[in-house]
């Protein structure tokens, strides 16, 4: 159960980053974004998911005090276009014909 | 929608067991996709809840359409603010491409985004907490020894300028009074000085 939510959350995070002009977003706004998808978790939980994504090479992280700034990597962007599948991240749904 | 003070009563959706969370997340994505009516989504939502209840051998009351609607509206309002934030912040920080920015510039941009979001979300009482946390992080990074005086001045001036622009843009969008605008600026810029 927990796994499904985490995989879902990681995809939402990657999507949120890709929607930004600079493909970056800080963990506080990511937390707010997840909340709008019905995933209400503390910032520390978001940091855990960012760590996972960083480990998989989907994002890079800049520490900024109590907040972290994540940036989408090429690999993360390729996951969103379904060119690669990163383990532990939900796959985006297929585009409709 | 005006937000009430305090934590408010928990909605019936918030009181669902933890196992129902993926179903809630699914429903919110469906609503966001705008392909099915809310009534249909709510119906399917309750079907999935019933399935879960049967699997777990517990009882889950179906969620009423009005309760589902209240929850959806609350989340949609927040989603809209994030969307506005994106639009306003991208206008303010458009010169930063994904690849050409050092940590300090990144922090300036993020502080502005958070600031805009919190200003949009506030109800007049202005407490841009998250933005201040970021502003402090920026400040401590700037005052680190490795940053030259020139660079420091430039980053601080850049931040002040962007923060002022951000407040003006939000004021425009939300119709804030000149007085409020000045109060916010004083507060934000107080952090950077």
XYZ file of C-alpha atoms in Angstrom, chain A residues 2-3 5 9 12 14-15 18 20 22 24 27 32 38-40 43 45 52 55 60 63 66 74 76 87 89 93:
28
model
C 2.711 2.374 1.052
C 4.643 1.384 -2.061
C 1.565 5.837 -2.837
C 4.135 10.504 -5.429
C 3.780 13.511 -9.414
C 8.745 14.496 -11.645
C 5.727 15.927 -13.435
C 8.802 19.312 -15.677
C 8.257 24.554 -14.148
C 13.357 26.092 -14.945
C 13.174 23.102 -10.523
C 10.348 20.670 -1.393
C 1.801 21.457 -1.519
C -4.720 13.764 -1.976
C -1.263 12.808 -0.700
C -0.855 14.906 2.437
C 8.072 17.808 4.216
C 8.552 12.505 3.818
C 15.171 8.097 -3.710
C 19.634 7.987 -6.084
C 19.545 16.465 -8.587
C 20.259 21.906 -0.120
C 15.494 23.272 5.875
C 17.606 14.105 -18.518
C 13.873 11.935 -15.182
C 12.213 1.475 -10.996
C 8.384 5.371 -10.076
C -0.028 6.661 -18.730
